[in-house]
GROMACS .gro file of C-alpha atoms in nm:
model
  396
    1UNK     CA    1 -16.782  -8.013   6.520
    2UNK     CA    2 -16.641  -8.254   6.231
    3UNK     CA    3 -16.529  -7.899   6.018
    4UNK     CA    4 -16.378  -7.722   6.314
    5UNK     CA    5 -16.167  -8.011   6.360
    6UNK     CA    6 -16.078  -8.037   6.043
    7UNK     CA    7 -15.982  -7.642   5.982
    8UNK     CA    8 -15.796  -7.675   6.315
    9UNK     CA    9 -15.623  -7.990   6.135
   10UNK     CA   10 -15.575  -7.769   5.815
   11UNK     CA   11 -15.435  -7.465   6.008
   12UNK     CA   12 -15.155  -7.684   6.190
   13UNK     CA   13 -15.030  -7.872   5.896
   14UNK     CA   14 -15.082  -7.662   5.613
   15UNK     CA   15 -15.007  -7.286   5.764
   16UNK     CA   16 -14.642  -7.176   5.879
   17UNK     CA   17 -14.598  -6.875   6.126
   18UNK     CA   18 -14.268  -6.658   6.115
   19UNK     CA   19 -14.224  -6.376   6.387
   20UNK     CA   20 -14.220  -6.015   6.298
   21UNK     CA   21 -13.902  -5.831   6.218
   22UNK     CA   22 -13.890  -5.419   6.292
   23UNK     CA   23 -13.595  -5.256   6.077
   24UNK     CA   24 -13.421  -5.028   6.295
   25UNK     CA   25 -13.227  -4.767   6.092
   26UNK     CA   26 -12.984  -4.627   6.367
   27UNK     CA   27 -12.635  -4.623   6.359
   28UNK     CA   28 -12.510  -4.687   6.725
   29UNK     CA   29 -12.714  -5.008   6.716
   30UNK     CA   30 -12.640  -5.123   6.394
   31UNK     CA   31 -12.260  -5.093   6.443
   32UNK     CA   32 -12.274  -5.239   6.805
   33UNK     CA   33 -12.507  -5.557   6.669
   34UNK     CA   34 -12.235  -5.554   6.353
   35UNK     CA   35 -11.913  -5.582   6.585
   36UNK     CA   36 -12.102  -5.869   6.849
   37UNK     CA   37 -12.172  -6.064   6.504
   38UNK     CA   38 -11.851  -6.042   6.349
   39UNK     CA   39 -11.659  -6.105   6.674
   40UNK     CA   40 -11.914  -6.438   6.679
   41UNK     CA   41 -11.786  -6.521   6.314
   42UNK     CA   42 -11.437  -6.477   6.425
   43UNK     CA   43 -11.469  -6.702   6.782
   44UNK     CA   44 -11.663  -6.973   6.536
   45UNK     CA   45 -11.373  -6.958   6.277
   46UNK     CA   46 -11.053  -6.877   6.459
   47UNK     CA   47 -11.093  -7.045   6.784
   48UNK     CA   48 -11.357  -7.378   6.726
   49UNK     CA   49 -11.261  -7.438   6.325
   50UNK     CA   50 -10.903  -7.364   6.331
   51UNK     CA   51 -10.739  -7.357   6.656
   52UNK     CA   52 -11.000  -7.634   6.845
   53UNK     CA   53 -11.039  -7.812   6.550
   54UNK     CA   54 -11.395  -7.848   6.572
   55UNK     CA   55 -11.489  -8.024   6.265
   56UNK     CA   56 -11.288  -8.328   6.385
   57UNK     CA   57 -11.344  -8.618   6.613
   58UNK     CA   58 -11.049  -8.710   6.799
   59UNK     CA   59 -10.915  -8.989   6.990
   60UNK     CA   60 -10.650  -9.096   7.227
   61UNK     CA   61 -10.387  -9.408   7.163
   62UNK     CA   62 -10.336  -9.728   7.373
   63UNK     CA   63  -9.949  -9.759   7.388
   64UNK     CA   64  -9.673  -9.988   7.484
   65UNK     CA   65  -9.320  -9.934   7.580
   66UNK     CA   66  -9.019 -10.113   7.581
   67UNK     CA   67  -8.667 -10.035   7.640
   68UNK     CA   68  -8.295 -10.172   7.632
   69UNK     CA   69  -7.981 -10.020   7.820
   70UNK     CA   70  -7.628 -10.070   7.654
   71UNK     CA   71  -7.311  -9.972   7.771
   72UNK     CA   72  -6.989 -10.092   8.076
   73UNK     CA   73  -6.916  -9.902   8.340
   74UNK     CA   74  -6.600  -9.896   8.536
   75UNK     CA   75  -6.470  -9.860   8.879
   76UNK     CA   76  -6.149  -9.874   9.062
   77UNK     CA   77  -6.148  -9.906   9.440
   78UNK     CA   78  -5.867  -9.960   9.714
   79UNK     CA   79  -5.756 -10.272   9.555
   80UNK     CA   80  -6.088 -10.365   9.336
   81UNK     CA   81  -6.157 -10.299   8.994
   82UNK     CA   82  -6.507 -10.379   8.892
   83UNK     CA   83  -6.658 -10.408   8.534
   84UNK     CA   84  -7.007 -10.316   8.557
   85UNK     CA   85  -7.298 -10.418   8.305
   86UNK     CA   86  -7.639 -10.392   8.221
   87UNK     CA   87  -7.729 -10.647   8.456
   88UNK     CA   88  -7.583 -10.453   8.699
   89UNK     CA   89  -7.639 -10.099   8.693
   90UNK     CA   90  -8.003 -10.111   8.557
   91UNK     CA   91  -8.330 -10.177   8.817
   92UNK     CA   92  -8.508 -10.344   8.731
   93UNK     CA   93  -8.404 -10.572   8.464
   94UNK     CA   94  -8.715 -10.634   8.196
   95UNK     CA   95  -8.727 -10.350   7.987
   96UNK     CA   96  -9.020 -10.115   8.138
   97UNK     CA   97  -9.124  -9.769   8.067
   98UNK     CA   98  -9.002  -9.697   8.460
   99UNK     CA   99  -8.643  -9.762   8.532
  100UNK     CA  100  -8.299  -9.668   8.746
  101UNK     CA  101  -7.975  -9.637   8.604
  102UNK     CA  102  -7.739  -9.667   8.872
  103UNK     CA  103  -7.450  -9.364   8.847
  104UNK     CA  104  -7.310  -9.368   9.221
  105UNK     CA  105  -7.311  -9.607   9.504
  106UNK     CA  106  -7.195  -9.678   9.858
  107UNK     CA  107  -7.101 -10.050   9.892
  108UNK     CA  108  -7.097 -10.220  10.225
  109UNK     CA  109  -6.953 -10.636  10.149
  110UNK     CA  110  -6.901 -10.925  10.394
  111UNK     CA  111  -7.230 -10.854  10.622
  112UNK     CA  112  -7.392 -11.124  10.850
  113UNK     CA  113  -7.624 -11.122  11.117
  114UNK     CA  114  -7.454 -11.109  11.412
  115UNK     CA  115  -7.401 -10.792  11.697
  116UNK     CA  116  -7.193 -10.471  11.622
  117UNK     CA  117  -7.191 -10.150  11.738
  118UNK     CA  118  -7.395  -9.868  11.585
  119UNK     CA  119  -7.275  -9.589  11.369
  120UNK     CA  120  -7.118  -9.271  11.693
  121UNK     CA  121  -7.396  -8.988  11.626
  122UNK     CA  122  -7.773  -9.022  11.694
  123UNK     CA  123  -7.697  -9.366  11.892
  124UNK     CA  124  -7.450  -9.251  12.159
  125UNK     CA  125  -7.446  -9.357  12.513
  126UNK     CA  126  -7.299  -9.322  12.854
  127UNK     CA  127  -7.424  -9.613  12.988
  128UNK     CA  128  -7.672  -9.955  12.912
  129UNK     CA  129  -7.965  -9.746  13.056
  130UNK     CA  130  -7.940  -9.549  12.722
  131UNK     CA  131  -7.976  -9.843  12.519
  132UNK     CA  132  -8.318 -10.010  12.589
  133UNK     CA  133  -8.295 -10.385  12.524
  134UNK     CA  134  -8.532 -10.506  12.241
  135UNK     CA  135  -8.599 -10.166  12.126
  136UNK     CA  136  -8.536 -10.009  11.807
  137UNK     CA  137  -8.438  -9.637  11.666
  138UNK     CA  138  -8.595  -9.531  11.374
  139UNK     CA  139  -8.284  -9.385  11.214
  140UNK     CA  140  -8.128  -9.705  11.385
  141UNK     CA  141  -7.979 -10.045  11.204
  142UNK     CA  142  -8.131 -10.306  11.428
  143UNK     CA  143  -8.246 -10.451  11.780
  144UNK     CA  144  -8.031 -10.291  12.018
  145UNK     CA  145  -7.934 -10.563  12.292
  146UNK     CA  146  -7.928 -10.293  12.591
  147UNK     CA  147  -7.562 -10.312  12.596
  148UNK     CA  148  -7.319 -10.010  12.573
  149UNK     CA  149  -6.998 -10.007  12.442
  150UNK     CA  150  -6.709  -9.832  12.288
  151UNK     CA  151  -6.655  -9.772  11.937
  152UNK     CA  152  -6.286  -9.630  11.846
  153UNK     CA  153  -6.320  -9.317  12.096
  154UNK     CA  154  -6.710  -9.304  12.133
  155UNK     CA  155  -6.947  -9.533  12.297
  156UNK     CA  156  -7.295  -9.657  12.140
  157UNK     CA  157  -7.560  -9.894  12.124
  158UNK     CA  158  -7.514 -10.265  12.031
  159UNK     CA  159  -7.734 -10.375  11.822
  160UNK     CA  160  -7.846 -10.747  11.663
  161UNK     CA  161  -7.839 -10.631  11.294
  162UNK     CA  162  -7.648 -10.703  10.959
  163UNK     CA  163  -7.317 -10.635  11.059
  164UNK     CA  164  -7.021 -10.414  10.993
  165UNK     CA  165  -7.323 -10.194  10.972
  166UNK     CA  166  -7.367  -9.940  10.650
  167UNK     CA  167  -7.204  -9.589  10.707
  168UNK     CA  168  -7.340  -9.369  10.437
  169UNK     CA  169  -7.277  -9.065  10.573
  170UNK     CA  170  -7.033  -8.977  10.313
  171UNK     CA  171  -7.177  -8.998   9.941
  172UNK     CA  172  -6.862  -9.046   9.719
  173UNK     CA  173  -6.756  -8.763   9.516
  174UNK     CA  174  -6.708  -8.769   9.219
  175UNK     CA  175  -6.975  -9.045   9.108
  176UNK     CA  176  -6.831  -9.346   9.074
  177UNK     CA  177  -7.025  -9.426   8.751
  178UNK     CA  178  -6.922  -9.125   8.575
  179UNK     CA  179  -6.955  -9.353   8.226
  180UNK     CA  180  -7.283  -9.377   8.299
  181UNK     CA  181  -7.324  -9.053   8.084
  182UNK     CA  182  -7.204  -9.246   7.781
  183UNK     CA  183  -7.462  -9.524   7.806
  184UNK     CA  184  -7.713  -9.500   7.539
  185UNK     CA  185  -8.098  -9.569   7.611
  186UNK     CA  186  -8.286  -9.715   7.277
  187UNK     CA  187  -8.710  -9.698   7.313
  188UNK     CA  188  -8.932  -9.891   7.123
  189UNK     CA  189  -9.306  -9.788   7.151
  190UNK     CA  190  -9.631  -9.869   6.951
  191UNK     CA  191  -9.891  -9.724   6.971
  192UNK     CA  192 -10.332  -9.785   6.812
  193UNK     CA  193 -10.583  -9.532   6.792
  194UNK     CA  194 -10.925  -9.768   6.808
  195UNK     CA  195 -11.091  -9.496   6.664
  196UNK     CA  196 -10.956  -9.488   6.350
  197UNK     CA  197 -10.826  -9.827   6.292
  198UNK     CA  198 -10.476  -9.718   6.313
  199UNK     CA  199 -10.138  -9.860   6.453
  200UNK     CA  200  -9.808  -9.665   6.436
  201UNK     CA  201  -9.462  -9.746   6.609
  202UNK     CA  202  -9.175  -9.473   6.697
  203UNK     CA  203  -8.968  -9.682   6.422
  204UNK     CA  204  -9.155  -9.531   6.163
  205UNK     CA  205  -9.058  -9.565   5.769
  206UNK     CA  206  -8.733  -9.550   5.706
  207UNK     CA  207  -8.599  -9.633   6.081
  208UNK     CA  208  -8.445  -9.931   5.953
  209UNK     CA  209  -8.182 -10.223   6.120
  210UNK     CA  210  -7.879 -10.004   5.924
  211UNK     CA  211  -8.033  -9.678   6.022
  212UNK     CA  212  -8.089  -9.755   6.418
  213UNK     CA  213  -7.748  -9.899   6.452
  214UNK     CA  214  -7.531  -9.572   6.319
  215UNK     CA  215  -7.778  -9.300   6.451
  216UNK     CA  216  -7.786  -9.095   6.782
  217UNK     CA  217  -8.069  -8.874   6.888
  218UNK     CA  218  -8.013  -8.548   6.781
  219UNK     CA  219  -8.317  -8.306   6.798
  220UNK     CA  220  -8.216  -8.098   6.520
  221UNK     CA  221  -8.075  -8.318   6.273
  222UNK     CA  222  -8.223  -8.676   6.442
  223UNK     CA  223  -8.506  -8.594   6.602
  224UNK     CA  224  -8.689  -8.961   6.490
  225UNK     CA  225  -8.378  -9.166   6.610
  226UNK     CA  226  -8.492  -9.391   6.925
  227UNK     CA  227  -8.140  -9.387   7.014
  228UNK     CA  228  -8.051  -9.201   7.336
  229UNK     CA  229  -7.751  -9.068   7.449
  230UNK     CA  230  -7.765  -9.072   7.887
  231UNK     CA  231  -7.587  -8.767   7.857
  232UNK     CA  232  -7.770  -8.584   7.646
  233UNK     CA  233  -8.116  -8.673   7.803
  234UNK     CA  234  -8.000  -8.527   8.133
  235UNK     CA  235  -7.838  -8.205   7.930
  236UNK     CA  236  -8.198  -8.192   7.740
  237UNK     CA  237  -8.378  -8.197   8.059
  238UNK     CA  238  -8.216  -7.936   8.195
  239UNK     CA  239  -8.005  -8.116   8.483
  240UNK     CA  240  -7.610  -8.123   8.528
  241UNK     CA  241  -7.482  -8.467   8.494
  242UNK     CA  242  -7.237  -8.484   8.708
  243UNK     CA  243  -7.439  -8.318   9.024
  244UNK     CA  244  -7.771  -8.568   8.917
  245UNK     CA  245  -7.522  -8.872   8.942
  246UNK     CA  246  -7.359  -8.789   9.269
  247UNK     CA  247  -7.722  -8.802   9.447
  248UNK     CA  248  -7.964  -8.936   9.181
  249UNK     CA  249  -8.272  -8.771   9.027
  250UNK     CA  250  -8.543  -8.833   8.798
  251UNK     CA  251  -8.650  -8.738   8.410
  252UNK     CA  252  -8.935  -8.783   8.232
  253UNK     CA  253  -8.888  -8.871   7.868
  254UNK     CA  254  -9.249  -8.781   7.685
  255UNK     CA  255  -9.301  -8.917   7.351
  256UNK     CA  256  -9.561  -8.725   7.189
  257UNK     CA  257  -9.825  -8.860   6.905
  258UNK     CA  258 -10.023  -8.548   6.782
  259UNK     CA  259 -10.164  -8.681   6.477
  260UNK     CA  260 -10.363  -8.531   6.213
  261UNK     CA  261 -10.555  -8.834   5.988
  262UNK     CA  262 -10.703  -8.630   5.756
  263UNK     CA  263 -10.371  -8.642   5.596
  264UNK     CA  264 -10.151  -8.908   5.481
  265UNK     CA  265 -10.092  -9.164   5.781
  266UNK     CA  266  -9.751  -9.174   5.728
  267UNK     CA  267  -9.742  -8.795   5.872
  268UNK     CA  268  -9.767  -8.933   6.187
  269UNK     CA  269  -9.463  -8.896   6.377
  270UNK     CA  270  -9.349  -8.926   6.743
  271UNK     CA  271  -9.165  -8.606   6.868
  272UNK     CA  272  -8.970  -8.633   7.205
  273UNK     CA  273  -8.954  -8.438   7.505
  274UNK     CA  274  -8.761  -8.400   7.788
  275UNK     CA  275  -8.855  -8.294   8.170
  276UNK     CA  276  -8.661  -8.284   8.474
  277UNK     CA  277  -8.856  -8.358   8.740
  278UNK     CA  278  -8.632  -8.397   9.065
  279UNK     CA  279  -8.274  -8.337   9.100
  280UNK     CA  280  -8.008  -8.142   9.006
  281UNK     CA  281  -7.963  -7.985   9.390
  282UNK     CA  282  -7.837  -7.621   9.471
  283UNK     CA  283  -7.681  -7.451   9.716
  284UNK     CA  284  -8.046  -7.386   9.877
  285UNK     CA  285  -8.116  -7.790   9.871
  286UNK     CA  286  -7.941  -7.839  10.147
  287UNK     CA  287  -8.180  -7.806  10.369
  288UNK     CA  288  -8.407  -7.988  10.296
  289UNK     CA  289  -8.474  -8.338  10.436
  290UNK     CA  290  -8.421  -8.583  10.130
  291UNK     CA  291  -8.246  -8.445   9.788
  292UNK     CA  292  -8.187  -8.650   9.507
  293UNK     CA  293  -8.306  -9.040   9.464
  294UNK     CA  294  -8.183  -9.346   9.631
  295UNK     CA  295  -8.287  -9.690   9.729
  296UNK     CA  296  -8.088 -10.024   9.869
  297UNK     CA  297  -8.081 -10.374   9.762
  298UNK     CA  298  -7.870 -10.681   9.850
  299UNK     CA  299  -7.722 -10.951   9.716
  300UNK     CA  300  -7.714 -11.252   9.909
  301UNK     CA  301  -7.460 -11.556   9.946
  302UNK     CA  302  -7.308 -11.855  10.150
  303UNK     CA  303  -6.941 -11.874  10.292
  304UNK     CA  304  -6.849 -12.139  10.494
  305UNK     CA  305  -7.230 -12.212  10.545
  306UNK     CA  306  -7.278 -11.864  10.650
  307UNK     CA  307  -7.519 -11.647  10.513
  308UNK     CA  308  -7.406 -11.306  10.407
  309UNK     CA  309  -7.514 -11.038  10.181
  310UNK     CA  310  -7.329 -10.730  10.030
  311UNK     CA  311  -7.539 -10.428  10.042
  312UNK     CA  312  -7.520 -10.139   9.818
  313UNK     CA  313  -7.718  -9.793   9.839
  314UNK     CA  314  -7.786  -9.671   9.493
  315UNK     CA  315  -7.775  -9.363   9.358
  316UNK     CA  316  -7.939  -9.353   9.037
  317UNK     CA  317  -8.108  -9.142   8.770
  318UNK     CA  318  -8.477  -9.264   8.783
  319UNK     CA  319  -8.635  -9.222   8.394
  320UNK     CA  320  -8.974  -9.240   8.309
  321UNK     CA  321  -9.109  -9.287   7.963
  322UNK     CA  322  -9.448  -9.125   7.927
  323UNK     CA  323  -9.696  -9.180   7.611
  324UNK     CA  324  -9.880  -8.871   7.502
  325UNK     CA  325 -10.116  -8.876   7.244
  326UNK     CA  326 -10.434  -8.713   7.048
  327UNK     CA  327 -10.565  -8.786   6.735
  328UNK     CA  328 -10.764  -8.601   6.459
  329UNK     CA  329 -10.998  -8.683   6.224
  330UNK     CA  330 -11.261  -8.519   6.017
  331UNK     CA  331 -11.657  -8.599   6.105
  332UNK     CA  332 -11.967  -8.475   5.998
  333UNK     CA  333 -12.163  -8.509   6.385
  334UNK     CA  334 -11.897  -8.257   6.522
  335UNK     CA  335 -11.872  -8.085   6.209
  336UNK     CA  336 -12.284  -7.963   6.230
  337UNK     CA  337 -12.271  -7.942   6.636
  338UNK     CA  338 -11.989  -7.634   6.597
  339UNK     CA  339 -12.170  -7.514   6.297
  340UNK     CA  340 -12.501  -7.566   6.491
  341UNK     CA  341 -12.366  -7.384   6.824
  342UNK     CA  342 -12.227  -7.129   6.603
  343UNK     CA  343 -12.566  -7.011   6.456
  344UNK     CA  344 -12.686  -7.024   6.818
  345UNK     CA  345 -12.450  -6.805   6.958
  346UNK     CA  346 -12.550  -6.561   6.676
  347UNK     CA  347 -12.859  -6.468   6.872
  348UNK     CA  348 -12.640  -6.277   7.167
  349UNK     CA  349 -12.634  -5.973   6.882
  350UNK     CA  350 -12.982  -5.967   6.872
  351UNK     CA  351 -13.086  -5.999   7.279
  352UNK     CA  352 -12.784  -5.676   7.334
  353UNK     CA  353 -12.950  -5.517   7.020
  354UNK     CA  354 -13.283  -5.520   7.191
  355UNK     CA  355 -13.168  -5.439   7.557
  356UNK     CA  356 -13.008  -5.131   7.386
  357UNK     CA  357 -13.310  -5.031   7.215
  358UNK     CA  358 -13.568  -5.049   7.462
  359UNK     CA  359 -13.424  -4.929   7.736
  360UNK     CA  360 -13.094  -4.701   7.730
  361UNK     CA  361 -13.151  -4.509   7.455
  362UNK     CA  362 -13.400  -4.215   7.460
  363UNK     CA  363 -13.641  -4.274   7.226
  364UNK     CA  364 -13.721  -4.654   7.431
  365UNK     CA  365 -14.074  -4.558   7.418
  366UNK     CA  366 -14.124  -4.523   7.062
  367UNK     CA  367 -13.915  -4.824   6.999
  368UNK     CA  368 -14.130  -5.039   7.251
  369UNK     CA  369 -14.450  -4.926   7.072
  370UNK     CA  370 -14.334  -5.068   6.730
  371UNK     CA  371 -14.169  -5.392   6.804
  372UNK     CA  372 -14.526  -5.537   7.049
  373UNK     CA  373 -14.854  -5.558   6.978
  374UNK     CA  374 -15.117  -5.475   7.287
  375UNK     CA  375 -15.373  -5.677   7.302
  376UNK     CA  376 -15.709  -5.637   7.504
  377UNK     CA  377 -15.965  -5.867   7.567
  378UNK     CA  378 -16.323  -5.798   7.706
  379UNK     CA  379 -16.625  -6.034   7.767
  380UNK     CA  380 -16.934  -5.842   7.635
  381UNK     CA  381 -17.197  -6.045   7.818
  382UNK     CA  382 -17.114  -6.268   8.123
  383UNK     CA  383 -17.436  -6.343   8.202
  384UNK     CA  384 -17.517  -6.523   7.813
  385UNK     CA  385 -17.393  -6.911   7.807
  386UNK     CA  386 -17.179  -6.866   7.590
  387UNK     CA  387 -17.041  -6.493   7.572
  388UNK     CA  388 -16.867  -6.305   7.352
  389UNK     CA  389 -16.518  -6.130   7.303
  390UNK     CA  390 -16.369  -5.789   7.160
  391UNK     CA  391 -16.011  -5.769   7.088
  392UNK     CA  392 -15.897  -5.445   7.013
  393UNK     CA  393 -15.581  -5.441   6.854
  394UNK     CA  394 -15.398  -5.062   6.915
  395UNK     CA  395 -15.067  -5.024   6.740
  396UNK     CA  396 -14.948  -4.699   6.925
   0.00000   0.00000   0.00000
């Protein structure tokens, strides 16, 4: 019992098995298992190596973004002339990646709570039985008292409400910011791959104090200048400026970090990209139910211990700054996984190979015969204890 054990022992540890190979000299099946290797090789090389990169571990960035407006605008209305600043014409205020820059507005001053008429239109009436008292329109301004009256040669609802109230019915045309497209945009961003240990910001080497305060973005001959031109962002992203400022719109700015560490670190550069992504309306927009972007906002005040607000509906191009990034870096674990799934794949030429062989072409039989072994197995005496057994072996 002791020396089976140990041959058994012997035999596992000291013998190594390796399957049987049958050469096949034929030409259809050699050139068909050639091709399904070599277009292997060329999937492994061209498309995980090179194009996928697979001998690389990668890794995405955690960003920040900050950015500053600069630039006056001016307006001149029926006896007003307004200077208008960043304070002003920027929502809102603190620098984000997500802003408005105002370009056109209607401007409604000297409003108090008090009751006015509605705007003649949706809110006509013939009598107070068409104004329902506490009730309110959707499209409507305020409470409506459940009084009628006339307005100039119309009648319509009274309502409690902020009053004169806004008519925006008529967007002003031409913008009245059309300096706006001279305003320049500068973006600071910074950005860390954890990965790799690595922090980079869009002022890379030799974006200097001197540098940043003569250059304009250019993406020919300045593409690494963080310096925007309004104008030229809305020409890059494919919008007309003057039709984006009349009813607002939005861009998205990208700034791209496709970095490659297994070269020097200063390689890694930040290209920008520009997207419209609503605005710019045509003939066909009008239609629709909403073009371009808008919002309100107020600004409120006391006279004569009277509270009142002036209320303006902006117009604005709406920018967003959007970080994109991927990293690269060589790696030995991905490295042997490709090379690893690679040698796998090989195997597909030999599973067609065989499907070919034994059983489309004619001679399937012959091939059959030499590539298995039959094996039979017969008890000689089932009625000993311990019995005995013939293997014949046939190779046919």
């Amino acid at each position: 019992m002791k020396s089976q054990i140990t041959n058994a022992l012997s035999d596992f540890f000291f013998e190594y098995e390796t399957p049987r190979q049958v050469l096949v000299r034929n030409r259809r099946v050699g050139v068909v298992c050639r091709l399904i290797q070599l277009g292997v090789l060329a999937y492994i090389i061209g498309w995980v190596f090179i194009y996928e990169k697979g001998y690389q571990s990668t890794d995405t960035a955690v960003s920040s973004v900050f950015t500053k407006m600069k630039g006056v605008g001016y307006t001149s209305e029926i006896g007003k002339e307004r200077v208008w600043d960043v304070a002003d014409y920027v929502f809102p205020p603190q620098g984000d990646s997500s802003f408005v820059v105002m370009t056109n507005y209607i401007i409604t001053e000297g409003q108090n709570m008090s009751k006015c008429p509605e705007l003649p239109g949706k809110h006509n009436c013939t009598s107070n039985k068409d104004c329902e008292g506490g009730g309110f329109k959707r499209t409507g301004h305020g409470q409506m008292t459940g009084v009628c009256v006339k307005l100039n040669t119309t009648q319509t609802c009274e309502v409690l409400a902020w009053c004169p109230v806004e008519d925006d019915r008529k967007i002003p045309d031409p913008p009245m910011l059309m300096s706006a497209e001279n305003y320049t945009l500068f973006i600071k961003n910074s950005v860390t791959f954890p990965l790799f240990g690595v922090t980079r910001s869009n002022l890379v080497e030799g974006i200097d104090a001197e540098y940043i305060s003569k250059c304009l973005h250019d993406p020919e001959k300045a593409p690494l200048c963080p310096i925007f031109k309004l104008g030229d962002i809305v020409k890059l992203s494919g919008f007309n400026f003057e039709t984006i400022a009349k009813v607002g719109g939005a861009i998205g700015i990208v700034v791209d970090w496709t970095c490659n560490f297994d070269t020097d670190v200063r390689n890694c550069k930040p290209k920008y990209n520009f997207h419209g992504l609503y605005g710019n309306p045509t003939e066909t927009d009008k239609a629709r139910a909403s073009v371009g972007y808008n919002f309100r906002y107020a600004k409120h005040y006391l006279e004569d211990t009277i509270q009142k607000r002036t209320l303006l509906k902006v117009f604005g191009i709406r920018i967003d700054i959007i970080v994109q990034s991927l990293a690269r870096k060589f790696d030995i674990i991905p490295t042997l996984t490709a090379i690893g799934s690679g040698v796998g794949i090989f195997g597909v030429a030999t599973v067609v190979c065989d499907l070919v062989l034994l059983y489309l072409l004619p001679k399937r039989e012959f091939y059959k015969n030499m590539k298995f072994k039959y094996t039979d197995t017969h008890i000689q005496d089932p009625d000993s204890e311990v019995g005995s057994i013939e293997t014949e072996v046939s190779k046919k």
